[in-house]
JSON list of C-alpha atoms in Angstrom, two decimals:
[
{"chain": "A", "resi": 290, "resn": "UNK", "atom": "CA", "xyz": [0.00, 0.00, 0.00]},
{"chain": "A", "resi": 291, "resn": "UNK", "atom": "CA", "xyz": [2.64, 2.25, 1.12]},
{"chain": "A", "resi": 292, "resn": "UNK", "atom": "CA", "xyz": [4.84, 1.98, -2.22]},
{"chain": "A", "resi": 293, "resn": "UNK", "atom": "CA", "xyz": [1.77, 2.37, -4.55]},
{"chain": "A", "resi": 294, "resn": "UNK", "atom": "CA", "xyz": [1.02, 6.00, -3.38]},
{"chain": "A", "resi": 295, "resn": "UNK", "atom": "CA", "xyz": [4.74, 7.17, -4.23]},
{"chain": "A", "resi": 296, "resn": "UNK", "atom": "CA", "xyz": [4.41, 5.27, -7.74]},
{"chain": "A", "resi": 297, "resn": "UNK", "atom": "CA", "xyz": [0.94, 7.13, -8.18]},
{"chain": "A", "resi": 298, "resn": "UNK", "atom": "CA", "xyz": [2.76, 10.13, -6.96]},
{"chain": "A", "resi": 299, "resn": "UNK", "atom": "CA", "xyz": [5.62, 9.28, -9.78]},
{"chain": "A", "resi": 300, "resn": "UNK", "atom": "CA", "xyz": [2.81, 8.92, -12.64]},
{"chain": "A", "resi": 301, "resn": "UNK", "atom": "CA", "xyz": [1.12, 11.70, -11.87]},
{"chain": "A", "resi": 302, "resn": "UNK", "atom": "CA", "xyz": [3.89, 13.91, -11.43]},
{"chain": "A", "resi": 303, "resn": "UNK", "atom": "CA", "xyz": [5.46, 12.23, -15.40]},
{"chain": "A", "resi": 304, "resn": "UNK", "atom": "CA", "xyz": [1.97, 12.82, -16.57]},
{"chain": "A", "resi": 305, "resn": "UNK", "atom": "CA", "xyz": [1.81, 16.65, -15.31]},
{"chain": "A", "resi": 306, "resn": "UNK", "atom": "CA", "xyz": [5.49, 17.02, -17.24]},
{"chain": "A", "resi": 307, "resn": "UNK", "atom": "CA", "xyz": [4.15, 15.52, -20.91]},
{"chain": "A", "resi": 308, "resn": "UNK", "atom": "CA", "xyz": [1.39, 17.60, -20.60]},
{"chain": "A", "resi": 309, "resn": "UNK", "atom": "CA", "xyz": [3.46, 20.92, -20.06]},
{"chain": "A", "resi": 310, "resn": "UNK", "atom": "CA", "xyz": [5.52, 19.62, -22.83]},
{"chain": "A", "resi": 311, "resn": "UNK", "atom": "CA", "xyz": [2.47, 19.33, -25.31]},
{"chain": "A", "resi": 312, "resn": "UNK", "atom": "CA", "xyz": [1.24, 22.64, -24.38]},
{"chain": "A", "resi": 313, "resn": "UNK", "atom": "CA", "xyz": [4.81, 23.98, -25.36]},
{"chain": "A", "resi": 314, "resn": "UNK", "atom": "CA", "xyz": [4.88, 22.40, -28.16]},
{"chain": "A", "resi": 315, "resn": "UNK", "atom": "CA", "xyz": [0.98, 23.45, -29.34]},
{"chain": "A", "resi": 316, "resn": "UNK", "atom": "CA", "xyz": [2.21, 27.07, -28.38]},
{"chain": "A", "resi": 317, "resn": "UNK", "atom": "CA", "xyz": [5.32, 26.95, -30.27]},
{"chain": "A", "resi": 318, "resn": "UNK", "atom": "CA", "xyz": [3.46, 25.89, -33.62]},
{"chain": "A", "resi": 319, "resn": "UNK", "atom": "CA", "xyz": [0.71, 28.47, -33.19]},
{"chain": "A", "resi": 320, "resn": "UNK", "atom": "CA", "xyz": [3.34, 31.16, -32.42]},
{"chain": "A", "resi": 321, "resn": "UNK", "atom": "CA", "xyz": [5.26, 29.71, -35.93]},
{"chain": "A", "resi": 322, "resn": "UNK", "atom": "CA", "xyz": [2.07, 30.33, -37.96]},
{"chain": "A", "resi": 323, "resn": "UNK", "atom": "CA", "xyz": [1.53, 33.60, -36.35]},
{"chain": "A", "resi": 324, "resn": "UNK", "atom": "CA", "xyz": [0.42, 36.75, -39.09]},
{"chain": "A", "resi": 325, "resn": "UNK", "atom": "CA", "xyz": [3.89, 38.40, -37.94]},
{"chain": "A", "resi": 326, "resn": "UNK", "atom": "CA", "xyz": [3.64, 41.30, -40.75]},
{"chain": "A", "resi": 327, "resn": "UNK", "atom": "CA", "xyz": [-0.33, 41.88, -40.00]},
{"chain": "A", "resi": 328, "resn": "UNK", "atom": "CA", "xyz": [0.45, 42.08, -35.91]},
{"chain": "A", "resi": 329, "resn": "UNK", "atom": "CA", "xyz": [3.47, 44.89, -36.74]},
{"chain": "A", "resi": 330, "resn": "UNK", "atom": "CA", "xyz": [0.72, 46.79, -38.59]},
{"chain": "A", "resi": 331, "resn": "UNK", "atom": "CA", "xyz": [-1.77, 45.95, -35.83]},
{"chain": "A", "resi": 332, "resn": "UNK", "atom": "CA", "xyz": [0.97, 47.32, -33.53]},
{"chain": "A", "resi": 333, "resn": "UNK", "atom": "CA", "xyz": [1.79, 50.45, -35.18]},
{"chain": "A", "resi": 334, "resn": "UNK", "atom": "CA", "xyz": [-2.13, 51.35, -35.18]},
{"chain": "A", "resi": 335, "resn": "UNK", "atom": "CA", "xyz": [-2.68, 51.20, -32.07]},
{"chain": "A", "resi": 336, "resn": "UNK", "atom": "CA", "xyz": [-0.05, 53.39, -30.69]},
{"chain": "A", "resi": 337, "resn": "UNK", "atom": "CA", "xyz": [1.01, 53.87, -27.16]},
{"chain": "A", "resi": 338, "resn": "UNK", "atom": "CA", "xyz": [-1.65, 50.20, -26.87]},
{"chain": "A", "resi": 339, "resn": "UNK", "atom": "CA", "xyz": [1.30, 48.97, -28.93]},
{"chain": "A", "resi": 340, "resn": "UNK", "atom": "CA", "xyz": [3.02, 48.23, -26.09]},
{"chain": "A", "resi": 341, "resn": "UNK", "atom": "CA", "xyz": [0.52, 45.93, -24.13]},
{"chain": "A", "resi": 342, "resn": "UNK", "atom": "CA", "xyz": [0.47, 43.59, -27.62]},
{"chain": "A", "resi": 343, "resn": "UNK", "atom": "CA", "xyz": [3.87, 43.48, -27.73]},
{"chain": "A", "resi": 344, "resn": "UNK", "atom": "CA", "xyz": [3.80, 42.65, -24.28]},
{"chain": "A", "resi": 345, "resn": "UNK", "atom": "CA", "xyz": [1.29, 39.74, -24.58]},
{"chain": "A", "resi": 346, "resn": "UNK", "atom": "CA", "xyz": [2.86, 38.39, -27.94]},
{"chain": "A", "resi": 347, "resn": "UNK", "atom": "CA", "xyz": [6.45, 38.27, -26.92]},
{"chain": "A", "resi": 348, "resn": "UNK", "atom": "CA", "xyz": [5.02, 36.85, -23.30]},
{"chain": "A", "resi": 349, "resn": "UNK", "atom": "CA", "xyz": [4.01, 33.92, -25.31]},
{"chain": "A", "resi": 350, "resn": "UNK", "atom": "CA", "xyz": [6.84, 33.48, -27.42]},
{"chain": "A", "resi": 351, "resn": "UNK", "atom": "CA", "xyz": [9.28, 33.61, -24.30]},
{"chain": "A", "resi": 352, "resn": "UNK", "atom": "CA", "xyz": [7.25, 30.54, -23.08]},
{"chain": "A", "resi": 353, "resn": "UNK", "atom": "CA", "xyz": [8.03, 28.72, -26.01]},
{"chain": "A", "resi": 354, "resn": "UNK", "atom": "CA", "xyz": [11.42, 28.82, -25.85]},
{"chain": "A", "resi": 355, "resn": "UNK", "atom": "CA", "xyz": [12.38, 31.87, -28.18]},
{"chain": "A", "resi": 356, "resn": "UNK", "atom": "CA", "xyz": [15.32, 33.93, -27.39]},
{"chain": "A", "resi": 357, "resn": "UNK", "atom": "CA", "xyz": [14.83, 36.80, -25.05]},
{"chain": "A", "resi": 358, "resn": "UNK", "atom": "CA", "xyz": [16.94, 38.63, -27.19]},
{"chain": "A", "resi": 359, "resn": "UNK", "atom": "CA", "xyz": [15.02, 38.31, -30.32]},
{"chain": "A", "resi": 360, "resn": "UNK", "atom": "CA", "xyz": [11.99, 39.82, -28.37]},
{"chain": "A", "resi": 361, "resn": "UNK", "atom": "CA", "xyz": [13.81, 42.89, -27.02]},
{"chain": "A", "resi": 362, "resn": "UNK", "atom": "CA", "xyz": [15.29, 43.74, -30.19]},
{"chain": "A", "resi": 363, "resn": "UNK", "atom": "CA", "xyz": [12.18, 43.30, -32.00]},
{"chain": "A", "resi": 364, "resn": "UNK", "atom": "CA", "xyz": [10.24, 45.45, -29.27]},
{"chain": "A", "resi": 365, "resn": "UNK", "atom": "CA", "xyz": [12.96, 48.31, -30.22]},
{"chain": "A", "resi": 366, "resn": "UNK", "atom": "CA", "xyz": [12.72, 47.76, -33.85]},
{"chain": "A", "resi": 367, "resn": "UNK", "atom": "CA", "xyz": [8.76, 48.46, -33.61]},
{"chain": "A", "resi": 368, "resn": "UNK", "atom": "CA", "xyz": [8.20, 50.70, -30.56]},
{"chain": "A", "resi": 369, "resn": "UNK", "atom": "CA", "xyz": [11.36, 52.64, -30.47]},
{"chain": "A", "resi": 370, "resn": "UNK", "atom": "CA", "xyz": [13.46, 52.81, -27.14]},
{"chain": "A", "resi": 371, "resn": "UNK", "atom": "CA", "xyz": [11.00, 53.60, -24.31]},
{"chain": "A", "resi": 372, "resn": "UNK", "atom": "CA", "xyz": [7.96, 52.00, -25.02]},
{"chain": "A", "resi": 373, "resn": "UNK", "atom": "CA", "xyz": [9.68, 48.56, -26.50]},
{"chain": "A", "resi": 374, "resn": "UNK", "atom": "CA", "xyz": [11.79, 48.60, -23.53]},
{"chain": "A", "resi": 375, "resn": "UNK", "atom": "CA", "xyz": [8.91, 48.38, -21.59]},
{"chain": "A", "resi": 376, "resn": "UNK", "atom": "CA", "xyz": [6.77, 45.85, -23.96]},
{"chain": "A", "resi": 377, "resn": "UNK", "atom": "CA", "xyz": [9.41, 44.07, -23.68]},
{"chain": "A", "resi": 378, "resn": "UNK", "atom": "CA", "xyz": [10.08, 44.03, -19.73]},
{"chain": "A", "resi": 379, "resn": "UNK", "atom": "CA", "xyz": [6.91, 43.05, -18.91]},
{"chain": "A", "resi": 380, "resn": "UNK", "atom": "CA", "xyz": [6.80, 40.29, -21.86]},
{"chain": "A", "resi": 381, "resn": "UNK", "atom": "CA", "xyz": [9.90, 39.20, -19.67]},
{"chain": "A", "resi": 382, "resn": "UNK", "atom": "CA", "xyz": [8.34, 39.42, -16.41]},
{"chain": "A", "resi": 383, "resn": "UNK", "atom": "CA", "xyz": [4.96, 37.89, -17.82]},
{"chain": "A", "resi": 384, "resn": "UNK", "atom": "CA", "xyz": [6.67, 35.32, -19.80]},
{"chain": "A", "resi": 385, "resn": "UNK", "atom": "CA", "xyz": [9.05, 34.30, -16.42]},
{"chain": "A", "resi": 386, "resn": "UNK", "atom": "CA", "xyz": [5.42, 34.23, -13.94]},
{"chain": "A", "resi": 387, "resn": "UNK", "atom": "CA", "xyz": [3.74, 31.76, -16.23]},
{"chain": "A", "resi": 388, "resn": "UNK", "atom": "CA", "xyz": [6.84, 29.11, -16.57]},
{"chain": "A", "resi": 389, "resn": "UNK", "atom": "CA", "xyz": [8.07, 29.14, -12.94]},
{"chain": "A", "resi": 390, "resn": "UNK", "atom": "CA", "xyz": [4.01, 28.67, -12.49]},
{"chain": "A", "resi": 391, "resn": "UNK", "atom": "CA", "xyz": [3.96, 25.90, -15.23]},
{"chain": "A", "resi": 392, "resn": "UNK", "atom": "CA", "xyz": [7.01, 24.50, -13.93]},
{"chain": "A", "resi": 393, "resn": "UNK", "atom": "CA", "xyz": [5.50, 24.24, -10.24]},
{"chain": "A", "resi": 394, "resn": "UNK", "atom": "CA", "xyz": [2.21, 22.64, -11.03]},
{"chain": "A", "resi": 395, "resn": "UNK", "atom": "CA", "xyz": [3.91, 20.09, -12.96]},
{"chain": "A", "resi": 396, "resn": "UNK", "atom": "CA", "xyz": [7.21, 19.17, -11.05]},
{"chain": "A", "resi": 397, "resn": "UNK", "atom": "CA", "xyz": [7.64, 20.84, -7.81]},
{"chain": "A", "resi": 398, "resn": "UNK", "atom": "CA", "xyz": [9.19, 18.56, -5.19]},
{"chain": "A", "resi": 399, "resn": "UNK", "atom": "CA", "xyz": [11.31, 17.02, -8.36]},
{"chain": "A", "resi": 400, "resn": "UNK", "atom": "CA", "xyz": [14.84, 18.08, -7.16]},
{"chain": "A", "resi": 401, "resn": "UNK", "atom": "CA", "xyz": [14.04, 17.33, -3.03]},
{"chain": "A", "resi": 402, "resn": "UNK", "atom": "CA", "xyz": [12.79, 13.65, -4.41]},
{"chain": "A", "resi": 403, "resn": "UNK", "atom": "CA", "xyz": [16.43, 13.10, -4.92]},
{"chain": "A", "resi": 404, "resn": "UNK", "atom": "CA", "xyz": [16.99, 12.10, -1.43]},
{"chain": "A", "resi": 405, "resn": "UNK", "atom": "CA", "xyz": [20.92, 11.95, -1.55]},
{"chain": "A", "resi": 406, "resn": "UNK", "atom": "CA", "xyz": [21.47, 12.62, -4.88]},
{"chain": "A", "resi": 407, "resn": "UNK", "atom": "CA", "xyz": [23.44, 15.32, -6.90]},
{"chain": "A", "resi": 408, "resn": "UNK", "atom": "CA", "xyz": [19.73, 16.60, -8.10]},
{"chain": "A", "resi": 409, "resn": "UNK", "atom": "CA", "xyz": [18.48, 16.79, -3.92]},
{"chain": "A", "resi": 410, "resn": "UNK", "atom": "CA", "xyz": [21.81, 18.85, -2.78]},
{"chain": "A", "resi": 411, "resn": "UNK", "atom": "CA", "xyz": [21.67, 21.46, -6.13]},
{"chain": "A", "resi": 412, "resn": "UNK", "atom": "CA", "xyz": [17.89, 21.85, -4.82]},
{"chain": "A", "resi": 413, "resn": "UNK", "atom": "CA", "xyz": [19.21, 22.73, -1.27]},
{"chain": "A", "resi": 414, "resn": "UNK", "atom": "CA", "xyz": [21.95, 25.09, -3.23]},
{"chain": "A", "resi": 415, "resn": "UNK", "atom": "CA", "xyz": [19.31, 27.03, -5.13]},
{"chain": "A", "resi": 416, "resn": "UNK", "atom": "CA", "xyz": [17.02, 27.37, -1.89]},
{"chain": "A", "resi": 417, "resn": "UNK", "atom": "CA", "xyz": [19.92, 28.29, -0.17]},
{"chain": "A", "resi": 418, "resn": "UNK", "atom": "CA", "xyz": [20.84, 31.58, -2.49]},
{"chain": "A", "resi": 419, "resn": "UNK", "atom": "CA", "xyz": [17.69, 32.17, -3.27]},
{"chain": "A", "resi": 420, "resn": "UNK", "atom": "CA", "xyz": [17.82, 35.45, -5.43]},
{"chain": "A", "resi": 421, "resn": "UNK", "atom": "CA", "xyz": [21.89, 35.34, -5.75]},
{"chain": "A", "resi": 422, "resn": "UNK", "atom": "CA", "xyz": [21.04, 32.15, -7.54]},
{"chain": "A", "resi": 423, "resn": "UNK", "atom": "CA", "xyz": [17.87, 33.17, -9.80]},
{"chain": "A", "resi": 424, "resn": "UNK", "atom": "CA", "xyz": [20.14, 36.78, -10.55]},
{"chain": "A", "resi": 425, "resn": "UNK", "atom": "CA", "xyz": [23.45, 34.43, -11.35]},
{"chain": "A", "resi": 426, "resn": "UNK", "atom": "CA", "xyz": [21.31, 31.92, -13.82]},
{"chain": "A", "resi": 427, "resn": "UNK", "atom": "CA", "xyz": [19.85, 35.04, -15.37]},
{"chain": "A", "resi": 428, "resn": "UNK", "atom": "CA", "xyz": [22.75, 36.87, -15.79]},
{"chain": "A", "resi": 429, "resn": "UNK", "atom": "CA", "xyz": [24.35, 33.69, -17.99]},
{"chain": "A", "resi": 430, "resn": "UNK", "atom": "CA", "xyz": [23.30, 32.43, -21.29]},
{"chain": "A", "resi": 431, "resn": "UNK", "atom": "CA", "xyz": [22.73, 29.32, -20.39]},
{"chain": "A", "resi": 432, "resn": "UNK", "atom": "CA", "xyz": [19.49, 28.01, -21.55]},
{"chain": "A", "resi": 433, "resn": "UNK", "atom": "CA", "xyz": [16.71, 29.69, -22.99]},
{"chain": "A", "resi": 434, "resn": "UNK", "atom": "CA", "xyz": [14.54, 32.40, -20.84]},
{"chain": "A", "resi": 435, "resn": "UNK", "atom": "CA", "xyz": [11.27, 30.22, -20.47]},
{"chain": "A", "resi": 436, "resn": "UNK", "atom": "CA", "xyz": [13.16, 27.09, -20.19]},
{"chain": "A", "resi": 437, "resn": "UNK", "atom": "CA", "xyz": [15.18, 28.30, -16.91]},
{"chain": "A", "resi": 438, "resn": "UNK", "atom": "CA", "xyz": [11.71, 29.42, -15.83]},
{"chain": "A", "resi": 439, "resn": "UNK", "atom": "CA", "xyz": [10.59, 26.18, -16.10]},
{"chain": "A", "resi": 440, "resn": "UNK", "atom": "CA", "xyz": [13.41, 24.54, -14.58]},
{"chain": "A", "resi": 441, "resn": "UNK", "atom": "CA", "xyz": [13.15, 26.99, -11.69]},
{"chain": "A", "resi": 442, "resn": "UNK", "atom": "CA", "xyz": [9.46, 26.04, -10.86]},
{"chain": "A", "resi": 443, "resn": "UNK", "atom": "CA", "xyz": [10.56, 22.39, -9.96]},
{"chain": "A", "resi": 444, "resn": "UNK", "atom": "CA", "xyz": [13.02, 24.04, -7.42]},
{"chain": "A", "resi": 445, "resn": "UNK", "atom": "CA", "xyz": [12.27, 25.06, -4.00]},
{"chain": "A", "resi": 446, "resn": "UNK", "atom": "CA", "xyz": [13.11, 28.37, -4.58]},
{"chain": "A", "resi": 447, "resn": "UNK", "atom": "CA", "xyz": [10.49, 30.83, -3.61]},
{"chain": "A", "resi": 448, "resn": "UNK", "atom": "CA", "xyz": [8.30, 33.07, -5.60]},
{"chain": "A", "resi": 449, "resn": "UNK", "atom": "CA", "xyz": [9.74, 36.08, -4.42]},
{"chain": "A", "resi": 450, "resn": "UNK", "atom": "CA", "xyz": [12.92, 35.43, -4.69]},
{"chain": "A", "resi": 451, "resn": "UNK", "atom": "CA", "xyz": [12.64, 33.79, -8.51]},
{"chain": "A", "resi": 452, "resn": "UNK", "atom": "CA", "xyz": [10.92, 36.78, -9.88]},
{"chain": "A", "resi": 453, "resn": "UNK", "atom": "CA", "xyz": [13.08, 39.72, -7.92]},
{"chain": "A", "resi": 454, "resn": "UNK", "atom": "CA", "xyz": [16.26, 38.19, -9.40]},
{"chain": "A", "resi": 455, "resn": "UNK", "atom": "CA", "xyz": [14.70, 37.64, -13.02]},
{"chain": "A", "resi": 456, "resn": "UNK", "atom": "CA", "xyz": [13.59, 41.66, -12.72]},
{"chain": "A", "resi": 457, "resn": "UNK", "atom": "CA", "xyz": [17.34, 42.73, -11.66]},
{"chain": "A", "resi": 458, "resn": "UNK", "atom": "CA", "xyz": [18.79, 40.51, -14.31]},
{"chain": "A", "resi": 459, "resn": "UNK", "atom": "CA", "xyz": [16.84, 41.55, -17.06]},
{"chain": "A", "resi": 460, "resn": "UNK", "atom": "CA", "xyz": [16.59, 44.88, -16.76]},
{"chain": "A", "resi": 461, "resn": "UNK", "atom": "CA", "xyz": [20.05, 45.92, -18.15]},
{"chain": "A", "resi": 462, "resn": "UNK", "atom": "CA", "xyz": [19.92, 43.35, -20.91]},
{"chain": "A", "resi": 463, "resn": "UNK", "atom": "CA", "xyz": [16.79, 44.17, -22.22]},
{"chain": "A", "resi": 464, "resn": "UNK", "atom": "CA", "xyz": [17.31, 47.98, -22.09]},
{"chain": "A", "resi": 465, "resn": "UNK", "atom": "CA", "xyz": [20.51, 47.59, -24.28]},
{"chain": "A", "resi": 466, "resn": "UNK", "atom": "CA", "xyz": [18.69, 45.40, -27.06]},
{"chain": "A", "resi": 467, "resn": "UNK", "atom": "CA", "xyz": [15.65, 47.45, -27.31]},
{"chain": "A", "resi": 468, "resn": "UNK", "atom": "CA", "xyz": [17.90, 50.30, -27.68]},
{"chain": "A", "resi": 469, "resn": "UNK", "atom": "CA", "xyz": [20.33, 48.42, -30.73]},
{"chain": "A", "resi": 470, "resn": "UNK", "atom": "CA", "xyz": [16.36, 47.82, -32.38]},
{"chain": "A", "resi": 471, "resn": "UNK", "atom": "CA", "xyz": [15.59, 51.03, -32.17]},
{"chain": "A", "resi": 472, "resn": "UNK", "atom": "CA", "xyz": [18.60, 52.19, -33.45]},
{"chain": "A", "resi": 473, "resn": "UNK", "atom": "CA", "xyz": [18.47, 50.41, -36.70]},
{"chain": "A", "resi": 474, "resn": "UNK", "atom": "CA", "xyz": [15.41, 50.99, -37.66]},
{"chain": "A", "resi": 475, "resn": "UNK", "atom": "CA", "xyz": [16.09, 54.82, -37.01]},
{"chain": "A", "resi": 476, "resn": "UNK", "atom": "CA", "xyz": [19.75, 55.52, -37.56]},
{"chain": "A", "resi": 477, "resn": "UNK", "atom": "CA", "xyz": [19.72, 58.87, -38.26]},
{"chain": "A", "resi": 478, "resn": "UNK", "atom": "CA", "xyz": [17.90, 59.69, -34.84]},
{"chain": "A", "resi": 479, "resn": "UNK", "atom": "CA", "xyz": [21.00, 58.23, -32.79]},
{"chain": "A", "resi": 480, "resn": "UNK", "atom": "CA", "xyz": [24.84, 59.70, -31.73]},
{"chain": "A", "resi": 481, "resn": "UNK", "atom": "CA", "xyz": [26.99, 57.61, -30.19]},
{"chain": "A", "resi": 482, "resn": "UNK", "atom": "CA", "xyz": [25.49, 58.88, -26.90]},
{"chain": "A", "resi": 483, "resn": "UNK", "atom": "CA", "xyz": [22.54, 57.46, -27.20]},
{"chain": "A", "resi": 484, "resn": "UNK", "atom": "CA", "xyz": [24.57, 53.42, -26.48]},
{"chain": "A", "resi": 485, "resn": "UNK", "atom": "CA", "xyz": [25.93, 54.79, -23.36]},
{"chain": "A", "resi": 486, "resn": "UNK", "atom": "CA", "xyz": [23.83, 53.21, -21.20]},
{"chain": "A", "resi": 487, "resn": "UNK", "atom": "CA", "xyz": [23.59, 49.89, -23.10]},
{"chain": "A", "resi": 488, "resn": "UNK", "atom": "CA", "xyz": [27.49, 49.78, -22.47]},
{"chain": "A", "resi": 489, "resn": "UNK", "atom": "CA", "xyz": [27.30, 50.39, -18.88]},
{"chain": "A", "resi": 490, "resn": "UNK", "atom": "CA", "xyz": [24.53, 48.11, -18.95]},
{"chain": "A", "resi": 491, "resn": "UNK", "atom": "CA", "xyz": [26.85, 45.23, -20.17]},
{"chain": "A", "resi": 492, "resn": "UNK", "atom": "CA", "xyz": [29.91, 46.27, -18.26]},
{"chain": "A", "resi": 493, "resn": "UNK", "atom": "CA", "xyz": [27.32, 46.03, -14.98]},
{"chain": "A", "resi": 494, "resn": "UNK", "atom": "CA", "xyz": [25.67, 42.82, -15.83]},
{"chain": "A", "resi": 495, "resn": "UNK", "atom": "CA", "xyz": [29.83, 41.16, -17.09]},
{"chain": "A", "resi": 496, "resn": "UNK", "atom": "CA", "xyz": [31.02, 42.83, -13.17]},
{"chain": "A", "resi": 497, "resn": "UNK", "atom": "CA", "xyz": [28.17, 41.04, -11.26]},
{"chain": "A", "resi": 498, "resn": "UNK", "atom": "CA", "xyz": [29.03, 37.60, -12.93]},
{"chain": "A", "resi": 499, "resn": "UNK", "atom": "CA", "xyz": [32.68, 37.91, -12.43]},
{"chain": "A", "resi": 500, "resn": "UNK", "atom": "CA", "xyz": [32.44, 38.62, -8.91]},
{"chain": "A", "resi": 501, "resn": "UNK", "atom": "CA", "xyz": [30.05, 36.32, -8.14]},
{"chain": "A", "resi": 502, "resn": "UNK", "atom": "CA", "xyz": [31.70, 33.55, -10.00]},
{"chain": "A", "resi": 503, "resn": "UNK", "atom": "CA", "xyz": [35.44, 34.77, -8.00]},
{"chain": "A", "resi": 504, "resn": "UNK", "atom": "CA", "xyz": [33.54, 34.53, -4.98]},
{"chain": "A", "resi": 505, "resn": "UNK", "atom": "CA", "xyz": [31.80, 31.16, -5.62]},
{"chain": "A", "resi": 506, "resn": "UNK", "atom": "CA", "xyz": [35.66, 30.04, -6.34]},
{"chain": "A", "resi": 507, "resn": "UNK", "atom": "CA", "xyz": [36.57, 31.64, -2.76]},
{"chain": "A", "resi": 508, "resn": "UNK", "atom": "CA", "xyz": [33.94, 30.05, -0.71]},
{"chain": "A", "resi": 509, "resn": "UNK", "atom": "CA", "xyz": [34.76, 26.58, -2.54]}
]
């Protein structure tokens, strides 16, 4: 009796995962077959509104695994500088609530369940660091934006933490892309003042991963 709840735990919990996985993978082909030049027309017509579809579209592409980068520069491209970088924030911050949500519903517990194992102590780790680690993980290109979001749902780090070090860690990234969009679709509008703060924004975010990753080498 006793080992047929955990393996009705363990089917459940496999069955949750494949379903995540097939809503991905109906979101990434509906997101493929999208009307992309009708929605940038859409976009343009609506003006400062712009912003809140941008915001909802790239949301949804972020949760499909497309390249945060892609979505900033795109929001610059369309929006210019101030309102992309904001479309493109909150697609961010959107796109990062719904995977660590996803993520929970269908796999939280999944590291801890590793009693002993590799899996169990990078679970205590992440709890551990809390925002350090969410802001570190951000910082590096390691894995596509929703993906880490989905990752991090299984985790026992908590919601506050998870979405306070996604906000820090992609606020100077996304500011410098939306700025590089905006700034080739409108050349003439731009001196070389204008990348200042994209640089500093880069020099910032390359500071905070050095000296976490020299002090990760310390405490070790």
């Amino acid at each position: 009796m006793g080992s047929a709840l955990p393996r009705r735990s363990r089917r459940a919990r496999i069955l949750r995962v494949a379903g995540l996985a097939a809503a991905i993978a109906v979101l990434g082909t509906a997101a493929a077959t999208l009307p992309l030049h009708e929605i940038q027309d859409a976009a343009r017509a609506l003006g400062w509104g712009a912003g809140f579809v941008m915001a909802g579209v790239g949301a949804l592409l972020l949760a499909v695994l497309v390249p945060r980068t892609a979505i900033s520069l795109a929001s610059g491209a369309l929006l210019g500088p101030a309102i992309g970088f904001g479309a493109a924030l909150t697609a961010a911050m959107l796109a990062a609530t719904a995977t660590y949500l996803a993520g929970r519903w269908a796999g939280h517990g999944l590291l801890a369940a590793r009693a002993g194992g590799r899996l169990h102590r990078l679970d205590g780790w992440l709890c551990k660091r809390g925002f350090s680690a969410v802001l570190l993980v951000r910082l590096l290109p390691l894995a596509p934006f929703g993906l880490v979001g989905y990752a991090y749902g299984t985790t026992s780090v908590s919601r506050r933490h998870y979405l306070l070090g996604t906000l820090v860690a992609a606020i100077p990234s996304t500011f410098s892309y939306t700025i590089l969009g905006a700034a080739v679709m409108t050349p003439g509008e731009f001196t070389p003042l204008t990348f200042v703060p994209a640089v500093c924004g880069i020099i910032l975010t390359s500071t905070i991963v050095y000296r976490w990753r020299r002090a990760s080498r310390t405490v070790a």
